[in-house]
Tab-separated table of N, CA and C in Angstrom:
chain	number	residue	atom	x	y	z
A	15	MET	N	315.712	116.241	164.517
A	15	MET	CA	316.948	115.458	165.917
A	15	MET	C	318.115	114.771	165.333
A	16	VAL	N	319.092	114.803	165.739
A	16	VAL	CA	320.245	114.197	165.815
A	16	VAL	C	320.073	112.240	166.048
A	17	ALA	N	320.509	111.587	165.659
A	17	ALA	CA	320.493	110.077	165.946
A	17	ALA	C	321.547	110.034	167.067
A	18	ASP	N	321.455	109.406	167.636
A	18	ASP	CA	323.048	109.443	168.757
A	18	ASP	C	324.111	108.426	167.603
A	19	GLU	N	323.855	107.585	166.282
A	19	GLU	CA	324.504	107.083	165.979
A	19	GLU	C	325.348	108.847	165.313
A	20	GLU	N	324.961	109.732	164.971
A	20	GLU	CA	325.530	110.782	164.076
A	20	GLU	C	326.165	111.379	165.472
A	21	LEU	N	325.858	111.171	166.077
A	21	LEU	CA	325.634	112.286	167.244
A	21	LEU	C	327.795	111.160	168.044
A	22	LYS	N	327.334	109.906	167.657
A	22	LYS	CA	329.192	109.283	168.240
A	22	LYS	C	330.145	109.336	167.326
A	23	LEU	N	329.711	109.467	165.334
A	23	LEU	CA	329.910	109.586	164.654
A	23	LEU	C	330.986	110.754	164.690
A	24	ALA	N	330.393	112.242	164.767
A	24	ALA	CA	330.860	113.654	165.105
A	24	ALA	C	331.878	113.479	166.661
A	25	TYR	N	332.002	113.004	167.771
A	25	TYR	CA	332.819	112.858	168.458
A	25	TYR	C	333.843	111.856	168.255
A	26	ASN	N	333.437	110.998	167.314
A	26	ASN	CA	334.672	110.225	167.009
A	26	ASN	C	336.107	111.276	166.588
A	27	ALA	N	334.999	111.623	165.114
A	27	ALA	CA	335.995	112.557	164.716
A	27	ALA	C	336.359	113.393	164.514
A	28	TYR	N	335.695	114.634	165.668
A	28	TYR	CA	336.636	115.445	166.460
A	28	TYR	C	337.884	114.906	167.869
A	29	THR	N	337.343	113.726	168.195
A	29	THR	CA	338.759	113.414	169.001
A	29	THR	C	339.867	112.593	168.135
A	30	ASP	N	339.631	112.002	166.730
A	30	ASP	CA	340.361	111.524	166.249
A	30	ASP	C	341.347	113.304	165.598
A	31	CYS	N	340.658	114.054	165.166
A	31	CYS	CA	341.396	115.322	165.030
A	31	CYS	C	341.638	115.498	166.195
A	32	TRP	N	341.576	115.435	167.073
A	32	TRP	CA	341.758	116.153	168.112
A	32	TRP	C	343.639	115.536	168.887
A	33	ARG	N	343.609	114.000	168.649
A	33	ARG	CA	344.895	112.899	168.208
A	33	ARG	C	345.765	113.431	167.908
A	34	PHE	N	345.068	113.740	166.421
A	34	PHE	CA	346.380	114.128	165.451
A	34	PHE	C	346.806	115.349	165.659
A	35	TYR	N	346.264	116.141	166.331
A	35	TYR	CA	346.788	117.927	166.170
A	35	TYR	C	347.959	118.014	167.296
A	36	LYS	N	347.142	117.170	168.543
A	36	LYS	CA	347.868	116.619	169.495
A	36	LYS	C	349.975	115.852	169.333
A	37	LYS	N	349.120	115.500	168.440
A	37	LYS	CA	350.794	114.310	168.646
A	37	LYS	C	351.497	114.816	166.875
A	38	HIS	N	350.857	115.562	166.341
A	38	HIS	CA	351.835	116.882	166.104
A	38	HIS	C	352.440	118.472	165.906
A	39	VAL	N	351.532	118.673	167.031
A	39	VAL	CA	351.746	119.730	166.837
A	39	VAL	C	353.189	120.450	168.254
A	40	GLU	N	353.804	119.187	168.541
A	40	GLU	CA	354.772	119.773	169.000
A	40	GLU	C	356.074	118.914	168.462
A	41	ALA	N	356.197	118.210	166.914
A	41	ALA	CA	357.059	117.176	166.376
A	41	ALA	C	358.285	117.986	165.450
A	42	LYS	N	359.168	117.317	165.712
A	42	LYS	CA	360.155	118.385	164.928
A	42	LYS	C	359.558	117.910	163.386
A	43	ILE	N	359.802	119.340	162.435
A	43	ILE	CA	359.523	119.266	161.744
A	43	ILE	C	360.236	119.368	160.623
A	44	THR	N	360.142	117.580	159.741
A	44	THR	CA	361.081	117.544	158.774
A	44	THR	C	360.179	117.141	157.654
A	45	ASP	N	360.797	116.735	156.297
A	45	ASP	CA	360.094	116.345	155.477
A	45	ASP	C	359.130	114.417	155.602
A	46	GLU	N	360.198	114.201	156.385
A	46	GLU	CA	359.607	112.932	157.022
A	46	GLU	C	358.143	113.360	157.910
A	47	TYR	N	358.274	113.968	158.379
A	47	TYR	CA	356.848	114.555	159.298
A	47	TYR	C	355.993	114.790	158.146
A	48	TRP	N	356.190	115.785	157.141
A	48	TRP	CA	355.246	115.956	156.319
A	48	TRP	C	354.579	114.784	155.817
A	49	LYS	N	355.390	114.020	155.583
A	49	LYS	CA	354.817	112.828	154.792
A	49	LYS	C	353.645	112.152	155.774
A	50	ASN	N	354.506	111.520	156.847
A	50	ASN	CA	353.468	111.163	157.811
A	50	ASN	C	352.332	111.735	158.312
A	51	MET	N	352.404	113.114	158.549
A	51	MET	CA	350.852	113.962	158.748
A	51	MET	C	350.256	113.859	157.320
A	52	ILE	N	350.309	114.059	156.701
A	52	ILE	CA	349.852	114.002	154.736
A	52	ILE	C	349.018	111.893	155.096
A	53	ASN	N	349.745	111.346	155.692
A	53	ASN	CA	349.441	110.392	155.121
A	53	ASN	C	348.364	109.536	156.930
A	54	GLU	N	348.912	110.207	157.785
A	54	GLU	CA	347.931	109.967	158.899
A	54	GLU	C	346.404	110.374	158.665
A	55	SER	N	346.688	111.967	157.924
A	55	SER	CA	345.164	112.431	157.477
A	55	SER	C	344.635	111.855	157.127
A	56	GLU	N	344.946	111.045	155.613
A	56	GLU	CA	344.516	110.206	154.199
A	56	GLU	C	343.551	109.142	154.862
A	57	GLN	N	344.139	109.051	155.824
A	57	GLN	CA	344.245	107.536	156.775
A	57	GLN	C	342.682	107.733	157.816
A	58	ILE	N	342.639	109.129	158.821
A	58	ILE	CA	341.962	108.896	159.270
A	58	ILE	C	340.588	110.041	157.842
A	59	ALA	N	340.316	110.179	157.436
A	59	ALA	CA	339.451	110.347	156.546
A	59	ALA	C	338.986	109.416	155.974
A	60	LYS	N	340.055	108.122	155.309
A	60	LYS	CA	338.882	106.890	154.774
A	60	LYS	C	338.597	106.492	155.815
A	61	LYS	N	338.422	106.314	157.402
A	61	LYS	CA	338.296	105.701	157.977
A	61	LYS	C	336.940	106.376	158.619
A	62	TYR	N	336.217	107.723	157.871
A	62	TYR	CA	334.973	107.946	158.426
A	62	TYR	C	335.028	107.969	156.543
A	63	ASN	N	335.002	107.144	155.376
A	63	ASN	CA	334.887	107.303	153.945
A	63	ASN	C	335.129	108.228	153.370
A	64	ASP	N	335.994	109.402	153.651
A	64	ASP	CA	335.581	110.619	152.802
A	64	ASP	C	334.798	111.339	153.791
A	65	SER	N	334.194	111.389	154.305
A	65	SER	CA	332.906	112.438	154.941
A	65	SER	C	333.311	114.016	154.423
A	66	LYS	N	332.660	114.559	154.020
A	66	LYS	CA	332.737	116.110	153.479
A	66	LYS	C	333.515	116.732	155.217
A	67	PHE	N	332.830	116.561	156.203
A	67	PHE	CA	332.819	116.946	157.274
A	67	PHE	C	334.500	116.761	157.869
A	68	VAL	N	334.405	115.509	157.890
A	68	VAL	CA	335.688	115.224	158.563
A	68	VAL	C	336.933	115.607	157.690
A	69	VAL	N	336.974	115.454	156.539
A	69	VAL	CA	337.901	116.020	155.987
A	69	VAL	C	338.117	117.228	155.928
A	70	ASP	N	336.855	118.442	156.074
A	70	ASP	CA	337.043	119.248	156.370
A	70	ASP	C	337.363	119.660	158.017
A	71	LEU	N	337.578	118.901	158.699
A	71	LEU	CA	337.912	119.117	160.458
A	71	LEU	C	339.614	119.150	160.195
A	72	LEU	N	339.503	117.739	158.996
A	72	LEU	CA	341.178	117.960	159.125
A	72	LEU	C	342.045	118.941	158.384
A	73	VAL	N	341.488	119.661	157.456
A	73	VAL	CA	341.642	120.520	156.442
A	73	VAL	C	341.910	122.015	157.852
A	74	VAL	N	341.089	121.922	158.051
A	74	VAL	CA	341.015	123.230	159.478
A	74	VAL	C	342.202	122.642	160.622
A	75	THR	N	342.280	121.268	160.815
A	75	THR	CA	343.089	120.792	162.362
A	75	THR	C	344.874	121.480	161.222
A	76	CYS	N	344.989	120.717	160.064
A	76	CYS	CA	346.113	120.673	159.225
A	76	CYS	C	346.458	122.304	159.012
A	77	ASP	N	345.647	123.216	159.242
A	77	ASP	CA	345.625	124.884	158.751
A	77	ASP	C	346.356	125.036	159.846
A	78	GLU	N	345.790	125.169	161.185
A	78	GLU	CA	346.055	125.544	162.607
A	78	GLU	C	347.893	124.912	162.242
A	79	LEU	N	347.457	123.332	162.409
A	79	LEU	CA	349.188	123.536	162.289
A	79	LEU	C	350.124	124.226	162.188
A	80	GLN	N	350.030	124.389	160.897
A	80	GLN	CA	350.778	124.933	159.915
A	80	GLN	C	350.873	126.525	160.613
A	81	ARG	N	349.790	127.102	161.232
A	81	ARG	CA	349.921	128.433	161.241
A	81	ARG	C	351.210	128.411	163.175
A	82	VAL	N	350.680	127.507	164.117
A	82	VAL	CA	351.141	127.119	165.127
A	82	VAL	C	352.811	127.271	164.402
A	83	PHE	N	352.693	126.362	163.807
A	83	PHE	CA	354.704	126.059	163.151
A	83	PHE	C	354.824	127.219	162.630
A	84	MET	N	354.263	128.406	161.799
A	84	MET	CA	355.041	129.355	161.081
A	84	MET	C	354.930	130.815	162.741
A	85	ARG	N	354.222	130.439	163.446
A	85	ARG	CA	353.928	131.373	164.692
A	85	ARG	C	355.791	130.976	165.733
A	86	LYS	N	355.746	129.512	166.045
A	86	LYS	CA	357.031	129.097	166.365
A	86	LYS	C	358.539	129.303	165.359
A	87	ASN	N	358.183	129.932	164.175
A	87	ASN	CA	359.295	129.498	163.851
A	87	ASN	C	359.655	131.122	162.904
A	88	GLN	N	358.709	132.261	163.298
A	88	GLN	CA	358.452	133.589	163.298
A	88	GLN	C	358.436	133.807	161.674
A	89	VAL	N	357.885	132.815	161.016
A	89	VAL	CA	357.783	132.926	159.639
A	89	VAL	C	356.546	133.640	159.447
A	90	PRO	N	357.219	134.947	158.106
A	90	PRO	CA	355.938	135.887	158.083
A	90	PRO	C	354.262	135.148	157.736
């Protein structure tokens, strides 16, 4: 059985990744944007002590942001 504290940690991690996604999905893409996105994702990872779970969530979230960007800009 998963402890309540572990569930709360997972919930908070998903929420932080959702907010990260929501903030960046409609942003104007510039070099500064990429720097800020990387910096913010590193801060989120550090918040959770670089937990593999959280790092994996961030990687998938960044991959999705890139996919959305490429689709919007019709990049093959």
